[in-house]
Tab-separated table of C-alpha atoms and ligand atoms in Angstrom:
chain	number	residue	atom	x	y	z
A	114	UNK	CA	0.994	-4.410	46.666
A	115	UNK	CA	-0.787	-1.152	46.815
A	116	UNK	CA	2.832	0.548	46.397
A	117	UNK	CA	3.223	-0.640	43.383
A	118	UNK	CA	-0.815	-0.701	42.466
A	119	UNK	CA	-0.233	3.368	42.701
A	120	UNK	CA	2.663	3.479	40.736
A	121	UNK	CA	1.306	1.497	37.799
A	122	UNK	CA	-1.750	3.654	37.700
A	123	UNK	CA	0.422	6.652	37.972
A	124	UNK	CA	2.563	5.250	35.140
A	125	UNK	CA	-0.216	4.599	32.493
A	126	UNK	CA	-1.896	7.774	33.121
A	127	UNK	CA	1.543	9.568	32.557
A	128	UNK	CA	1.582	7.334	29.400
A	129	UNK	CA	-1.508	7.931	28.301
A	130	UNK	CA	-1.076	11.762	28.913
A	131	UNK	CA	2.155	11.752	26.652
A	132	UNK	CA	0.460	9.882	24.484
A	133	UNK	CA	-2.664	12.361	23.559
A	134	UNK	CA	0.034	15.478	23.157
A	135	UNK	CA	2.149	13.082	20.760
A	136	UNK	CA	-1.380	12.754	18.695
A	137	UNK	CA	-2.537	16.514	19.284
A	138	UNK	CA	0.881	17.307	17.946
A	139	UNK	CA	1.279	14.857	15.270
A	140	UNK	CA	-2.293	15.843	14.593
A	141	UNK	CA	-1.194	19.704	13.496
A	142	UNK	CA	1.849	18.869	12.118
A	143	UNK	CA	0.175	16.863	9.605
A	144	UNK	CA	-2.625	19.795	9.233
A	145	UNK	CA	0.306	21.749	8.394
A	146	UNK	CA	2.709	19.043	6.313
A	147	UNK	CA	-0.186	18.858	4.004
A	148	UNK	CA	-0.020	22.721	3.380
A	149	UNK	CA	3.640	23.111	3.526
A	150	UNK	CA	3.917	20.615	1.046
A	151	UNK	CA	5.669	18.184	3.261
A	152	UNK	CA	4.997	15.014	2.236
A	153	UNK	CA	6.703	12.882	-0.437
A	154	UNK	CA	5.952	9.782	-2.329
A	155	UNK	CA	8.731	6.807	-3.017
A	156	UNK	CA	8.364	4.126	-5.289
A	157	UNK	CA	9.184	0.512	-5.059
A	158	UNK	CA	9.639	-1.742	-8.513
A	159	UNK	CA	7.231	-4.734	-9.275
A	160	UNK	CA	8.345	-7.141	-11.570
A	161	UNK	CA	6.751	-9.858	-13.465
A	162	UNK	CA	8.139	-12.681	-12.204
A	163	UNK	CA	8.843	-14.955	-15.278
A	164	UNK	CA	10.586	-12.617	-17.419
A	165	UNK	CA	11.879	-10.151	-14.649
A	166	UNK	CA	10.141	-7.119	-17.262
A	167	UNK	CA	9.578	-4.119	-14.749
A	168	UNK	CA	5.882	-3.505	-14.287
A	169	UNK	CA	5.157	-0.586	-12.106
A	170	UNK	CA	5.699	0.635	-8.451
A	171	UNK	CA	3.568	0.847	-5.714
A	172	UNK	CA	3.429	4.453	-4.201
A	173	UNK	CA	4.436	5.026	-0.725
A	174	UNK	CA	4.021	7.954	1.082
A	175	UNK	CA	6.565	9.502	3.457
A	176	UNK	CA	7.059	12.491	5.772
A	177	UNK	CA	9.972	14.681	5.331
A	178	UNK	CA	9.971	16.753	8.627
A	179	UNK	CA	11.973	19.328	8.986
A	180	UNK	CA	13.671	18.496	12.012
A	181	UNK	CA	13.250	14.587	12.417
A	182	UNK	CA	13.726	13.975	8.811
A	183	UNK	CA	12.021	11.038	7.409
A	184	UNK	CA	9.178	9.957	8.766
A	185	UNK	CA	7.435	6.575	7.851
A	186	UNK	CA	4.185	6.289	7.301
A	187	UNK	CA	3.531	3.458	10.476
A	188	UNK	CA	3.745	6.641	12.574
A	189	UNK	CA	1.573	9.005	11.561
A	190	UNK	CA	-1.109	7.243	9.242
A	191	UNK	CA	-3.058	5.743	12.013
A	192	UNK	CA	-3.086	9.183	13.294
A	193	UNK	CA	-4.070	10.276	10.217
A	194	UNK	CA	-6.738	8.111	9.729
A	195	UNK	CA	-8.005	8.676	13.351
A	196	UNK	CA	-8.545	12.383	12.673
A	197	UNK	CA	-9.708	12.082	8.976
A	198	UNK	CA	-6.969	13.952	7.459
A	199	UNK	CA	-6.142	10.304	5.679
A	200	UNK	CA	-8.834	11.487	3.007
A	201	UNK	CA	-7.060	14.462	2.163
A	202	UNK	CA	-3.166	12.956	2.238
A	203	UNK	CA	-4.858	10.614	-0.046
A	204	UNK	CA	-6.151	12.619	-2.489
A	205	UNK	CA	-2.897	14.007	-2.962
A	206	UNK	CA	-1.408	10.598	-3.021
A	207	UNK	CA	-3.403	10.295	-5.944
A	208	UNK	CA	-2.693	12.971	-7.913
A	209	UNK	CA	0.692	12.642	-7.252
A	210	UNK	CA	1.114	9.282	-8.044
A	211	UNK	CA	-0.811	9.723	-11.933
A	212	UNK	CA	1.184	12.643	-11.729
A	213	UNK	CA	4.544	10.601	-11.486
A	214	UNK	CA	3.759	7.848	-13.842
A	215	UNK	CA	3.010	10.323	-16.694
A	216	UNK	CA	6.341	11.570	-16.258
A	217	UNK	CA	7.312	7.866	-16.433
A	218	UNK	CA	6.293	7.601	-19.705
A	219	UNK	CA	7.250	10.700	-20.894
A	220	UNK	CA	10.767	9.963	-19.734
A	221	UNK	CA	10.935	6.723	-20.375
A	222	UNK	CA	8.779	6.202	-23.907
A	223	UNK	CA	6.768	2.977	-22.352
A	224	UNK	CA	3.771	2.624	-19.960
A	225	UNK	CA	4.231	1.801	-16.320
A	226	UNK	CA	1.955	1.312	-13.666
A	227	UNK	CA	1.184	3.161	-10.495
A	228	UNK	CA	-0.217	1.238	-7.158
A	229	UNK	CA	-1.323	3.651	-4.500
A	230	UNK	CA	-2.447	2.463	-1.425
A	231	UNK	CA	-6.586	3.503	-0.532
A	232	UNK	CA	-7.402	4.044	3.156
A	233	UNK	CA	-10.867	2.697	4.527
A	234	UNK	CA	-12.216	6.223	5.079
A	235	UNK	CA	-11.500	7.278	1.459
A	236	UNK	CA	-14.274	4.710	1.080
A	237	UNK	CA	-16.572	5.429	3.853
A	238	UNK	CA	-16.384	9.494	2.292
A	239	UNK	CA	-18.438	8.160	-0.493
A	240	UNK	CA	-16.941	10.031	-3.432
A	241	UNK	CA	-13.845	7.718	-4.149
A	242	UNK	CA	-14.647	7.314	-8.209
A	243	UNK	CA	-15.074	11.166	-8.263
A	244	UNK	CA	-11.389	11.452	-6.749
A	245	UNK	CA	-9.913	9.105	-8.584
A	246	UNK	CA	-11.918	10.475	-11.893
A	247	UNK	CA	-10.225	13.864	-11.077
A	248	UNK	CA	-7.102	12.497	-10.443
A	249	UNK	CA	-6.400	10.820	-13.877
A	250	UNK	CA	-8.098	13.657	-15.676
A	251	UNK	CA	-6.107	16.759	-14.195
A	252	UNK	CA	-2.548	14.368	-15.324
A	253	UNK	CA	-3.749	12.503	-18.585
A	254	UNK	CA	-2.730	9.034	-16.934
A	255	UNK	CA	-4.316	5.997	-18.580
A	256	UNK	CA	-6.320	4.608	-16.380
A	257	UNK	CA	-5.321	0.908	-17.041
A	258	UNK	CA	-1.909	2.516	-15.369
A	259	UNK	CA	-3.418	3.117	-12.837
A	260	UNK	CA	-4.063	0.409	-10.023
A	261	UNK	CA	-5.944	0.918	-6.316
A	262	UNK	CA	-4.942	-1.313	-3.424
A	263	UNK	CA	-7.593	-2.015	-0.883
A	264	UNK	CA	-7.557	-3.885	2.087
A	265	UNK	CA	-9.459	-6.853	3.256
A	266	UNK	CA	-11.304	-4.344	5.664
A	267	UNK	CA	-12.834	-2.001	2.678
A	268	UNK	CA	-14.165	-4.970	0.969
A	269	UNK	CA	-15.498	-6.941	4.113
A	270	UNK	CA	-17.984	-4.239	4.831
A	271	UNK	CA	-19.770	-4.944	1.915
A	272	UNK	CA	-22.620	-2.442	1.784
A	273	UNK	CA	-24.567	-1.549	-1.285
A	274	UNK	CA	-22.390	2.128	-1.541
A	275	UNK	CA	-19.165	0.186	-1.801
A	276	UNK	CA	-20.083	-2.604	-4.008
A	277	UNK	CA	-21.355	0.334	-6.126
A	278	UNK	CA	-18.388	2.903	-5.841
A	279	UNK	CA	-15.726	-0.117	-7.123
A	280	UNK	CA	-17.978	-1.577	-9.966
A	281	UNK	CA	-17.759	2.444	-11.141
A	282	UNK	CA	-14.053	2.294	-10.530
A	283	UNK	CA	-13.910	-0.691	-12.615
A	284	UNK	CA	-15.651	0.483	-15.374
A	285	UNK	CA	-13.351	3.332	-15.921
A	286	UNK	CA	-11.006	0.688	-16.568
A	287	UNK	CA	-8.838	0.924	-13.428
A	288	UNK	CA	-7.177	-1.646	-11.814
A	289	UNK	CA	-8.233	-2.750	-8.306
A	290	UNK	CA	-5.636	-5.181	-6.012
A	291	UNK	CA	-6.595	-6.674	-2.217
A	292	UNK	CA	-3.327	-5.256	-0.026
A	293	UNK	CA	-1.795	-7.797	2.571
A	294	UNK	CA	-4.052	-10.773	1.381
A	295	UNK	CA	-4.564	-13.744	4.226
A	296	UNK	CA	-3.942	-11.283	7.029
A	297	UNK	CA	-7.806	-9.790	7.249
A	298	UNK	CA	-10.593	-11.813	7.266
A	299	UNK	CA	-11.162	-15.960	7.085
A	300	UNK	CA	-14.255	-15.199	4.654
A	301	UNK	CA	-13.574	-15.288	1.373
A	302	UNK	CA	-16.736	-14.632	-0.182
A	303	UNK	CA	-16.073	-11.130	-1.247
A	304	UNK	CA	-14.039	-12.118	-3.950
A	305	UNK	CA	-16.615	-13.180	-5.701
A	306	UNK	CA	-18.630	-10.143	-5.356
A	307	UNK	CA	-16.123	-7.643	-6.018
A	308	UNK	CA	-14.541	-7.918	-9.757
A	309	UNK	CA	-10.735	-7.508	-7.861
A	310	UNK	CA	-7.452	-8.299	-10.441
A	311	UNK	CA	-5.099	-9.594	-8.127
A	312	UNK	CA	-4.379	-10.671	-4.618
A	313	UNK	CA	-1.069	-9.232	-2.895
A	314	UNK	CA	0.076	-11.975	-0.796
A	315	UNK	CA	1.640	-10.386	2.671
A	316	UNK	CA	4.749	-10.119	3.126
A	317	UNK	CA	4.543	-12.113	6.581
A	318	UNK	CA	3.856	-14.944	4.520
A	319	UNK	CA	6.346	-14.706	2.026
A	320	UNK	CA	9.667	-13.651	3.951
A	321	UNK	CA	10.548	-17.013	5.636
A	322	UNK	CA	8.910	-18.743	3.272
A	323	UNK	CA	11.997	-21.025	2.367
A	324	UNK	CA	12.313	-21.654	6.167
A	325	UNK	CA	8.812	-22.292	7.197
A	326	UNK	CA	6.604	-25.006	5.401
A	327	UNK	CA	3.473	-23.699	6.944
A	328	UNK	CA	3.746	-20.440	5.361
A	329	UNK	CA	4.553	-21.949	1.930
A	330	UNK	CA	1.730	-24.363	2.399
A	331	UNK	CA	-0.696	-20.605	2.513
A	332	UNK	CA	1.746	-18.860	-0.332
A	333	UNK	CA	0.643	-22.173	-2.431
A	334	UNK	CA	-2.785	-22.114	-1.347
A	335	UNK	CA	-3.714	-18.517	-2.340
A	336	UNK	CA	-1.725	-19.036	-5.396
A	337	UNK	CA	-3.852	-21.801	-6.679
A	338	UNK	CA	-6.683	-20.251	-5.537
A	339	UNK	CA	-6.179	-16.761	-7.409
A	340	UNK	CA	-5.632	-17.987	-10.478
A	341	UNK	CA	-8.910	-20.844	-10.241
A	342	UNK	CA	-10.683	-17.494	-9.908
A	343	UNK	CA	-8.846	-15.818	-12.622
A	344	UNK	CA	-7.054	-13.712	-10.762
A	345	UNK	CA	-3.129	-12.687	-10.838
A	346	UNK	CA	-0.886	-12.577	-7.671
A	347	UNK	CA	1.893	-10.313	-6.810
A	348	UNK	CA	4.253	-11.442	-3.687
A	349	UNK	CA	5.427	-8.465	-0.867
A	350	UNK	CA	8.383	-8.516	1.119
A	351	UNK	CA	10.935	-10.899	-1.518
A	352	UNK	CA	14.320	-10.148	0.362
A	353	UNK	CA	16.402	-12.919	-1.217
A	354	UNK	CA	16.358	-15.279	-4.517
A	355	UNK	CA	15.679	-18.420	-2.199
A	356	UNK	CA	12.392	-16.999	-1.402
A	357	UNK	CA	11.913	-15.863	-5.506
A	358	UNK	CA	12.465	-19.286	-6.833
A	359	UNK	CA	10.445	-20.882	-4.507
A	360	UNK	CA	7.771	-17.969	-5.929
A	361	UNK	CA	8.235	-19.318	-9.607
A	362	UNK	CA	8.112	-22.507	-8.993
A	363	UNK	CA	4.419	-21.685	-7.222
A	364	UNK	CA	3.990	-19.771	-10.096
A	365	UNK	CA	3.667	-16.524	-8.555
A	366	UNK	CA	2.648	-13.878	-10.935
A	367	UNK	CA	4.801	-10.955	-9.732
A	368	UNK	CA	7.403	-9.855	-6.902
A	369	UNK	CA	7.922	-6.755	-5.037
A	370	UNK	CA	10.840	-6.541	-2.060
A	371	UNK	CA	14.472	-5.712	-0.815
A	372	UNK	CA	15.645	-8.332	-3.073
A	373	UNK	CA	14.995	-6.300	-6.029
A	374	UNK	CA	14.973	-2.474	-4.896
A	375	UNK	CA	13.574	-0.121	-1.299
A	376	UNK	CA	10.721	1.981	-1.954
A	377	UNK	CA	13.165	4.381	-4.030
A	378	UNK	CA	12.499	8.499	-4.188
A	379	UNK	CA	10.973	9.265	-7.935
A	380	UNK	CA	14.097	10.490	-9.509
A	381	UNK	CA	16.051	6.933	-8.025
A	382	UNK	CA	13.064	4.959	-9.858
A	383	UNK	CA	13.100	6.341	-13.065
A	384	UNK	CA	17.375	5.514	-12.939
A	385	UNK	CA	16.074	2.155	-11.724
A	386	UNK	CA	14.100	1.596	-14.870
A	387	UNK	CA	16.307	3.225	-17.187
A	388	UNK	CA	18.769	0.820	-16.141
A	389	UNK	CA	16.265	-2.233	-16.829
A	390	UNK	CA	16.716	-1.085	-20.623
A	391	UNK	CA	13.371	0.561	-20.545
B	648	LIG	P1	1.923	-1.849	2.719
B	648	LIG	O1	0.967	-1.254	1.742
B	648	LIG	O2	1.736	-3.275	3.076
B	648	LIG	O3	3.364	-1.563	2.096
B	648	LIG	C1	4.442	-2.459	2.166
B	648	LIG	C2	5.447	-2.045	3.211
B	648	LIG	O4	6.486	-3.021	3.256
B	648	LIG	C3	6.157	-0.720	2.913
B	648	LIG	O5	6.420	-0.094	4.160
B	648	LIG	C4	7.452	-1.187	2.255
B	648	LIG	O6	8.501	-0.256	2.362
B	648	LIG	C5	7.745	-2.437	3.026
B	648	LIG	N1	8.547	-3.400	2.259
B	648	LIG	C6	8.619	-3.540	0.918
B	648	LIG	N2	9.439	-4.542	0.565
B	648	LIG	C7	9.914	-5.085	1.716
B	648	LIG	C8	10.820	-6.169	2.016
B	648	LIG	O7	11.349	-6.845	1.132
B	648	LIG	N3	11.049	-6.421	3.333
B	648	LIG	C9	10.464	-5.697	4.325
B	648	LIG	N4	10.749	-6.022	5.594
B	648	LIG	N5	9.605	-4.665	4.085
B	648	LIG	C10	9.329	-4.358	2.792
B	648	LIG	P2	6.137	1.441	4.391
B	648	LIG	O8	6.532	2.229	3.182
B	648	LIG	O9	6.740	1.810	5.704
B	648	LIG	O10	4.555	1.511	4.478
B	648	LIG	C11	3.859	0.948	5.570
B	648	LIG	C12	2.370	0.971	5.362
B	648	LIG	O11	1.863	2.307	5.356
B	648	LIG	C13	1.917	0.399	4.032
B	648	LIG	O12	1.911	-1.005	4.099
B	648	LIG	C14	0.534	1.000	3.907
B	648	LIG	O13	-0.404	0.265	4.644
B	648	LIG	C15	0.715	2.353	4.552
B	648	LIG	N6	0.857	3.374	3.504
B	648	LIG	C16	1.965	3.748	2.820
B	648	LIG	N7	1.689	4.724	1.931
B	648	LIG	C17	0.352	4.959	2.039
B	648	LIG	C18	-0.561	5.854	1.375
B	648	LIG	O14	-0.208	6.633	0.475
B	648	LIG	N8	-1.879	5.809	1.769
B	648	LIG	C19	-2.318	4.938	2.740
B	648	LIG	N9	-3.611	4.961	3.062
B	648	LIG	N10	-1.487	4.102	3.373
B	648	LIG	C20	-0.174	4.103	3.028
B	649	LIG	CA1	0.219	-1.655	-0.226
B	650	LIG	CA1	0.929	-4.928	1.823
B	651	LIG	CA1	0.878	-4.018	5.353
């Protein structure tokens, strides 16, 4: 009816109106997060699967707001990425990140490896080696300790600049991962341009993987087909040791998820792998 015609119009206006002063606010809060030093990185364990050795963590960025507390990064990285602030959280991400696993091995006497997530626009920007370059310099990390997870979407676009910018990155011996692997893109024919090290199979996949025999069918698949092309796989999302022996017997490379440890603030990780008998 038209009565109720109006009253969904007036609804998704109001919506949408709430909607753009959540983002203009969210916009300035991260403007001013970044300068109040607001932002903190956890880190969740990766483990090589066979012998259970602790490898690394991937680095994942939080919010700690001063009156909502923890904020996750689902609700405000869009945001950030719509605006272009993402380029600046992620050079700190960086830096923070080489930062950390020096201290790792300072603490801990023994190399461990950082993964920090790489946003599209960090890409686009153009100056992604000189970042990174700056990054490892300014905190002595290794760079073979260092690893860079991109998405399906940086690699699809497959200009010239990109192809360039992570030959470069590969040639200062970094390591380079493809985040959330099957999700993206149904052509595959960037992994054989792009020299990548590993594919992170996504976690939709891999959490009901003992219940569902189509998703086993794809964790099998992209197994067998990362390591025909020489590359390693590392599973997302383990919650349970049904889903971890199933990711043996596929031969799985390494595990990340619940099952082993949360995304864990930096002082939690390093008592995580002192633990391990590192
Ligand atoms: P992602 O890179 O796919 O990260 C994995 C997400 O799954 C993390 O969520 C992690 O906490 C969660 N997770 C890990 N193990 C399990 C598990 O066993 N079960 C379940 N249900 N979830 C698990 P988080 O920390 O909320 O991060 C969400 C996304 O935000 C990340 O997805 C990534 O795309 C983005 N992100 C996080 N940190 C950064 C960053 O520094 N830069 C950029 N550009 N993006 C980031
Ligand atoms: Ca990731
Ligand atoms: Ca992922
Ligand atoms: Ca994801």
């Amino acid at each position: 009816s038209k009565e109720s015609g109006r009253n969904t119009y007036r609804f998704f206006n109001e919506e949408m109106n709430d909607d753009a002063v959540a983002q203009v606010t969210l916009f300035s809060g991260l403007r001013r997060a970044l300068d109040a030093r607001q932002f903190v990185l956890h880190y969740q364990p990766q483990l090589e699967m066979g012998s259970g050795r602790l490898l690394g963590a991937e680095a994942l960025i939080r919010w700690n707001h001063p009156d909502l507390g923890l904020v996750y990064p689902g609700r405000f990285i869009p945001v950030a990425e719509e605006t272009g602030l993402i380029a600046e959280i992620g050079d700190w991400v960086l830096h923070e990140a080489c930062a950390e696993a020096v201290e790792w091995r300072r603490v801990l006497g023994q190399d461990l490896a950082v993964a920090v997530n790489l946003s599209a626009l960090q890409f686009k920007r153009g100056d992604i080696e000189k970042t990174v370059a700056e990054a490892l310099e300014a905190t002595g990390l290794d760079p073979s300790m260092l690893e860079l997870e991109l998405t399906e979407s940086i690699l699809i676009r497959d200009t010239e600049s990109i192809l360039a910018a992570v030959k470069r990155l590969k040639l200062m011996g970094i390591r380079l991962s493809i985040d959330d692997f099957g999700t993206g893109y149904s052509s595959l024919s960037y992994l054989k341009r792009f020299e990548v090290d590993k594919l992170k199979i996504d976690q939709s996949f891999v959490r009901d993987l003992a219940h569902n025999p189509e998703d086993a069918a794809i964790v099998r698949a992209i197994i067998q087909m990362a390591h025909s092309l020489g590359l390693k796989t590392i599973a997302e999302g383990v919650e349970n040791k049904e889903v971890l022996d199933l990711l043996r017997l596929y031969r799985c490379d390494e595990a990340q998820g619940y099952h082993f440890a949360r995304p864990l603030p930096a002082d939690r990780f390093l008592a995580f792998a002192a633990e391990r008998g590192i």
